[in-house]
Short mmCIF file of C-alpha atoms in Angstrom, two decimals:
data_model
loop_
_atom_site.label_atom_id
_atom_site.label_comp_id
_atom_site.label_asym_id
_atom_site.label_seq_id
_atom_site.Cartn_x
_atom_site.Cartn_y
_atom_site.Cartn_z
CA MET A 80 27.41 157.30 -118.64
CA LEU A 81 24.01 158.80 -117.78
CA ALA A 82 21.98 156.10 -119.54
CA LYS A 83 23.63 153.42 -117.43
CA GLU A 84 23.11 155.41 -114.25
CA VAL A 85 19.34 155.14 -114.65
CA GLY A 86 19.63 151.48 -115.70
CA PRO A 87 18.90 150.12 -112.19
CA ALA A 88 15.62 152.06 -112.02
CA PHE A 89 14.74 150.77 -115.49
CA LYS A 90 15.40 147.18 -114.38
CA ASP A 91 13.39 147.67 -111.19
CA GLY A 92 10.45 148.80 -113.29
CA PHE A 93 10.86 145.99 -115.83
CA TRP A 94 10.94 143.29 -113.14
CA ARG A 95 8.58 145.14 -110.70
CA THR A 96 11.18 145.15 -107.96
CA GLY A 97 12.78 147.74 -105.69
CA GLN A 98 11.17 151.16 -105.90
CA PHE A 99 8.60 149.89 -108.42
CA ALA A 100 7.65 146.65 -106.65
CA ALA A 101 4.09 147.69 -105.87
CA THR A 102 1.46 148.03 -108.56
CA SER A 103 0.67 151.50 -107.29
CA ASP A 104 4.35 152.47 -107.64
CA PHE A 105 4.50 151.21 -111.24
CA ALA A 106 1.31 153.10 -112.17
CA ALA A 107 0.82 152.04 -115.81
CA GLU A 108 -1.96 153.88 -117.63
CA ASP A 109 -3.17 154.61 -121.15
CA LYS A 110 -1.49 157.64 -122.70
CA GLN A 111 -3.99 160.37 -123.57
CA GLY A 112 -6.79 157.80 -123.74
CA ASN A 113 -5.06 155.61 -126.36
CA GLN A 114 -5.36 151.97 -125.26
CA ALA A 115 -2.58 151.00 -127.71
CA ASP A 116 -0.09 153.31 -125.98
CA CYS A 117 0.81 153.60 -122.33
CA VAL A 118 3.01 155.39 -119.84
CA THR A 119 4.33 154.25 -116.47
CA ALA A 120 5.83 155.89 -113.41
CA VAL A 121 9.17 154.54 -114.63
CA ASP A 122 8.98 156.61 -117.84
CA CYS A 123 8.37 159.78 -115.85
CA PHE A 124 11.02 159.03 -113.20
CA ILE A 125 13.77 158.28 -115.73
CA GLU A 126 12.98 161.26 -117.96
CA LYS A 127 12.98 163.62 -114.97
CA THR A 128 16.29 162.17 -113.72
CA ILE A 129 17.99 162.49 -117.12
CA PHE A 130 16.78 166.05 -117.71
CA THR A 131 17.79 167.15 -114.20
CA ARG A 132 21.32 165.90 -114.74
CA LEU A 133 21.65 167.32 -118.25
CA ARG A 134 20.34 170.74 -117.18
CA GLN A 135 23.02 170.87 -114.51
CA ILE A 136 25.71 170.34 -117.15
CA TYR A 137 24.12 172.20 -120.10
CA PRO A 138 21.84 174.89 -118.64
CA GLU A 139 21.56 176.73 -121.98
CA HIS A 140 20.45 173.70 -123.97
CA LYS A 141 16.86 172.86 -124.91
CA PHE A 142 15.06 169.65 -123.97
CA VAL A 143 12.39 167.52 -125.61
CA GLY A 144 11.09 164.43 -123.83
CA GLU A 145 8.28 162.05 -124.70
CA GLU A 146 6.56 162.23 -121.33
CA THR A 147 6.91 165.96 -120.67
CA THR A 148 5.67 166.56 -124.22
CA ALA A 149 2.66 164.32 -123.62
CA GLU A 150 1.81 166.41 -120.57
CA THR A 151 1.54 169.51 -122.79
CA GLY A 152 -0.65 167.93 -125.47
CA ASN A 153 2.12 166.51 -127.69
CA GLU A 154 3.32 169.96 -128.73
CA TYR A 155 7.07 170.34 -129.14
CA LYS A 156 9.52 172.10 -131.41
CA VAL A 157 13.12 171.24 -132.26
CA THR A 158 15.03 174.43 -133.08
CA ASP A 159 18.60 175.11 -134.22
CA ASP A 160 19.67 175.30 -130.57
CA PRO A 161 21.43 172.28 -129.06
CA THR A 162 18.51 170.09 -128.01
CA TRP A 163 18.47 166.89 -125.99
CA ILE A 164 15.74 164.55 -127.20
CA VAL A 165 14.89 161.73 -124.81
CA ASP A 166 12.65 158.69 -124.76
CA PRO A 167 13.05 157.34 -121.22
CA VAL A 168 11.46 153.98 -122.01
CA ASP A 169 11.41 153.35 -125.74
CA GLY A 170 9.02 150.49 -126.31
CA THR A 171 6.87 150.98 -123.23
CA ASN A 172 4.45 148.25 -124.33
CA ASN A 173 7.40 145.85 -124.52
CA PHE A 174 8.49 147.08 -121.10
CA VAL A 175 5.07 146.44 -119.57
CA HIS A 176 4.91 142.94 -121.09
CA HIS A 177 8.48 141.97 -120.11
CA PHE A 178 9.75 141.82 -123.70
CA PRO A 179 13.45 142.77 -123.53
CA TYR A 180 13.60 144.94 -126.69
CA THR A 181 13.05 148.13 -124.74
CA GLY A 182 15.48 150.78 -123.61
CA ILE A 183 16.58 154.33 -122.95
CA SER A 184 17.14 156.66 -125.90
CA ILE A 185 19.12 159.91 -125.54
CA GLY A 186 19.89 162.03 -128.59
CA LEU A 187 21.46 165.44 -129.12
CA ALA A 188 20.43 167.54 -132.12
CA ILE A 189 22.20 170.71 -133.26
CA ASN A 190 20.73 172.82 -136.08
CA LYS A 191 17.90 170.28 -136.16
CA GLU A 192 20.36 167.50 -137.08
CA PRO A 193 20.96 164.52 -134.74
CA VAL A 194 24.67 164.44 -133.91
CA VAL A 195 25.00 162.25 -130.80
CA GLY A 196 23.04 159.15 -129.94
CA VAL A 197 22.94 156.77 -126.98
CA VAL A 198 20.63 153.77 -126.91
CA TYR A 199 20.84 151.56 -123.84
CA LEU A 200 18.93 148.28 -123.58
CA PRO A 201 19.36 147.44 -119.87
CA ILE A 202 17.75 144.00 -119.93
CA LEU A 203 20.06 142.86 -122.74
CA ASP A 204 23.01 144.87 -121.34
CA GLU A 205 23.59 146.48 -124.74
CA LEU A 206 24.90 150.05 -124.80
CA TYR A 207 24.96 151.63 -128.27
CA THR A 208 26.80 154.93 -128.67
CA ALA A 209 27.52 157.10 -131.69
CA ALA A 210 28.61 160.59 -132.72
CA ARG A 211 28.21 161.78 -136.28
CA GLY A 212 31.40 161.22 -138.23
CA MET A 213 33.01 159.21 -135.41
CA GLY A 214 31.44 155.79 -135.86
CA ALA A 215 29.03 153.74 -133.77
CA TYR A 216 29.76 151.24 -131.03
CA LEU A 217 28.10 148.44 -129.07
CA ASN A 218 29.61 148.02 -125.60
CA GLY A 219 32.77 149.61 -126.98
CA GLU A 220 33.02 147.40 -130.07
CA SER A 221 32.83 149.05 -133.49
CA LEU A 222 29.65 148.55 -135.49
CA PRO A 223 28.48 146.83 -137.56
CA LEU A 224 29.32 143.56 -135.83
CA ILE A 225 28.01 141.62 -138.83
CA ARG A 226 28.95 142.68 -142.35
CA PRO A 227 27.64 141.45 -145.71
CA PRO A 228 27.59 139.09 -147.32
CA VAL A 229 25.42 137.13 -144.88
CA LEU A 230 23.88 134.91 -147.52
CA THR A 231 24.76 137.29 -150.32
CA THR A 232 25.25 141.01 -150.76
CA PRO A 233 21.69 142.35 -151.08
CA THR A 234 20.76 143.73 -154.47
CA SER A 235 16.97 143.84 -153.95
CA LEU A 236 14.37 143.84 -151.18
CA ALA A 237 13.94 140.12 -151.80
CA GLN A 238 17.35 139.65 -150.16
CA CYS A 239 16.77 142.02 -147.23
CA SER A 240 15.55 141.85 -143.67
CA MET A 241 13.57 144.89 -142.54
CA VAL A 242 12.52 146.05 -139.08
CA ALA A 243 9.34 148.09 -138.93
CA GLU A 244 6.63 149.30 -136.57
CA HIS A 245 2.87 149.60 -136.95
CA GLY A 246 2.53 152.52 -134.54
CA SER A 247 -0.10 153.17 -131.90
CA ALA A 248 -2.76 154.77 -134.14
CA ARG A 249 -5.67 152.37 -134.57
CA CYS A 250 -8.17 154.21 -136.77
CA ALA A 251 -9.34 152.27 -139.83
CA LYS A 252 -7.84 154.63 -142.43
CA ILE A 253 -4.34 154.59 -140.94
CA MET A 254 -4.38 150.84 -140.29
CA LYS A 255 -5.47 150.09 -143.87
CA SER A 256 -2.68 152.28 -145.27
CA ARG A 257 -0.04 150.58 -143.14
CA LEU A 258 -1.30 147.06 -143.81
CA ASP A 259 -1.42 147.82 -147.54
CA SER A 260 2.21 148.93 -147.33
CA PHE A 261 3.20 145.73 -145.55
CA ALA A 262 1.34 143.72 -148.20
CA ARG A 263 3.20 145.46 -151.03
CA LEU A 264 6.49 144.72 -149.33
CA LEU A 265 5.74 141.06 -148.62
CA LEU A 266 3.77 139.93 -151.68
CA ASP A 267 5.72 137.96 -154.27
CA LYS A 268 6.74 139.75 -157.44
CA GLU A 269 4.17 137.90 -159.53
CA HIS A 270 1.48 139.71 -157.55
CA GLY A 271 3.13 143.12 -157.67
CA GLY A 272 5.03 142.96 -154.41
CA ALA A 273 8.69 143.35 -153.47
CA CYS A 274 8.90 139.85 -151.93
CA LEU A 275 10.78 141.22 -148.91
CA GLN A 276 12.73 138.32 -147.42
CA ASN A 277 12.04 139.09 -143.78
CA LEU A 278 9.89 141.56 -141.83
CA ARG A 279 10.33 142.00 -138.08
CA ILE A 280 8.22 144.13 -135.75
CA THR A 281 9.98 144.38 -132.39
CA GLY A 282 7.86 147.12 -130.84
CA ALA A 283 10.47 149.86 -130.38
CA ALA A 284 12.13 152.25 -132.82
CA ALA A 285 15.50 152.76 -131.12
CA PRO A 286 16.18 149.00 -130.77
CA ASP A 287 15.10 148.65 -134.42
CA LEU A 288 17.75 151.12 -135.53
CA ALA A 289 20.27 149.40 -133.26
CA LEU A 290 19.59 146.14 -135.14
CA VAL A 291 20.36 147.91 -138.43
CA ALA A 292 23.54 149.36 -136.94
CA LYS A 293 24.55 145.94 -135.67
CA GLY A 294 24.13 144.50 -139.17
CA VAL A 295 21.33 142.00 -138.50
CA ALA A 296 18.79 143.97 -140.57
CA GLU A 297 19.29 146.00 -143.73
CA MET A 298 16.64 148.67 -143.17
CA TYR A 299 14.11 150.26 -140.85
CA TRP A 300 10.72 151.63 -141.89
CA GLU A 301 7.98 153.34 -139.94
CA CYS A 302 5.26 155.90 -140.57
CA GLY A 303 4.77 158.82 -138.21
CA PRO A 304 7.46 158.43 -135.53
CA HIS A 305 8.17 161.33 -133.18
CA ALA A 306 11.59 162.92 -132.78
CA TRP A 307 12.29 160.97 -129.58
CA ASP A 308 11.66 157.68 -131.38
CA PHE A 309 14.64 158.06 -133.72
CA ALA A 310 16.84 161.01 -132.64
CA ALA A 311 19.41 158.77 -130.95
CA GLY A 312 19.03 155.63 -133.07
CA VAL A 313 19.45 157.38 -136.40
CA VAL A 314 22.96 158.51 -135.41
CA LEU A 315 23.91 154.84 -135.06
CA VAL A 316 23.31 154.23 -138.76
CA LEU A 317 24.52 157.52 -140.30
#
């Protein structure tokens, strides 16, 4: 399993040990000048390793990766061709701050539709795998692990737990729109809201979708994710 093969490098980076023990080896920096987003040497190393291996096996396939895309000005295109879509460190801010909800996301899309997904959270030792129409699994056990009713079978947002992300954009217009959306979800019904029972922001899209697949959250919501944020995770819940 390719995701597990790069797990040791991921753990070295997370704990600043081994090949990433020195600050200069880790090399964290803002991504394209955005202080709310960052990239490390670990992201680049893992993405390069994954793509090298996949190209050896599938030389005719296309490849989209978060870090190689960032190097070309965030321009990428997913076509009908079989395309591997990779986020080498999903939740890099979590990774940098030693928060364990961070992992490796590898998705395969065919005809622009995600059909295979692997999400590996090395620090938690959770390997999520799925193929469209063939079910989803956590460390080999069929998902969801937890099935309703938990308290009751949800019939409204007031009985649901949702995972969401606020994204890395920090301009006033975007932040107001997102905060207004959160307010509408959380406000009680007397004040025009949905009275959502629980809202969690973990800091990473693929682990968010893994939580939905596991059955510990009913839904995931985010504005403006890139293909690598959800290409693997969405297969877990389809």
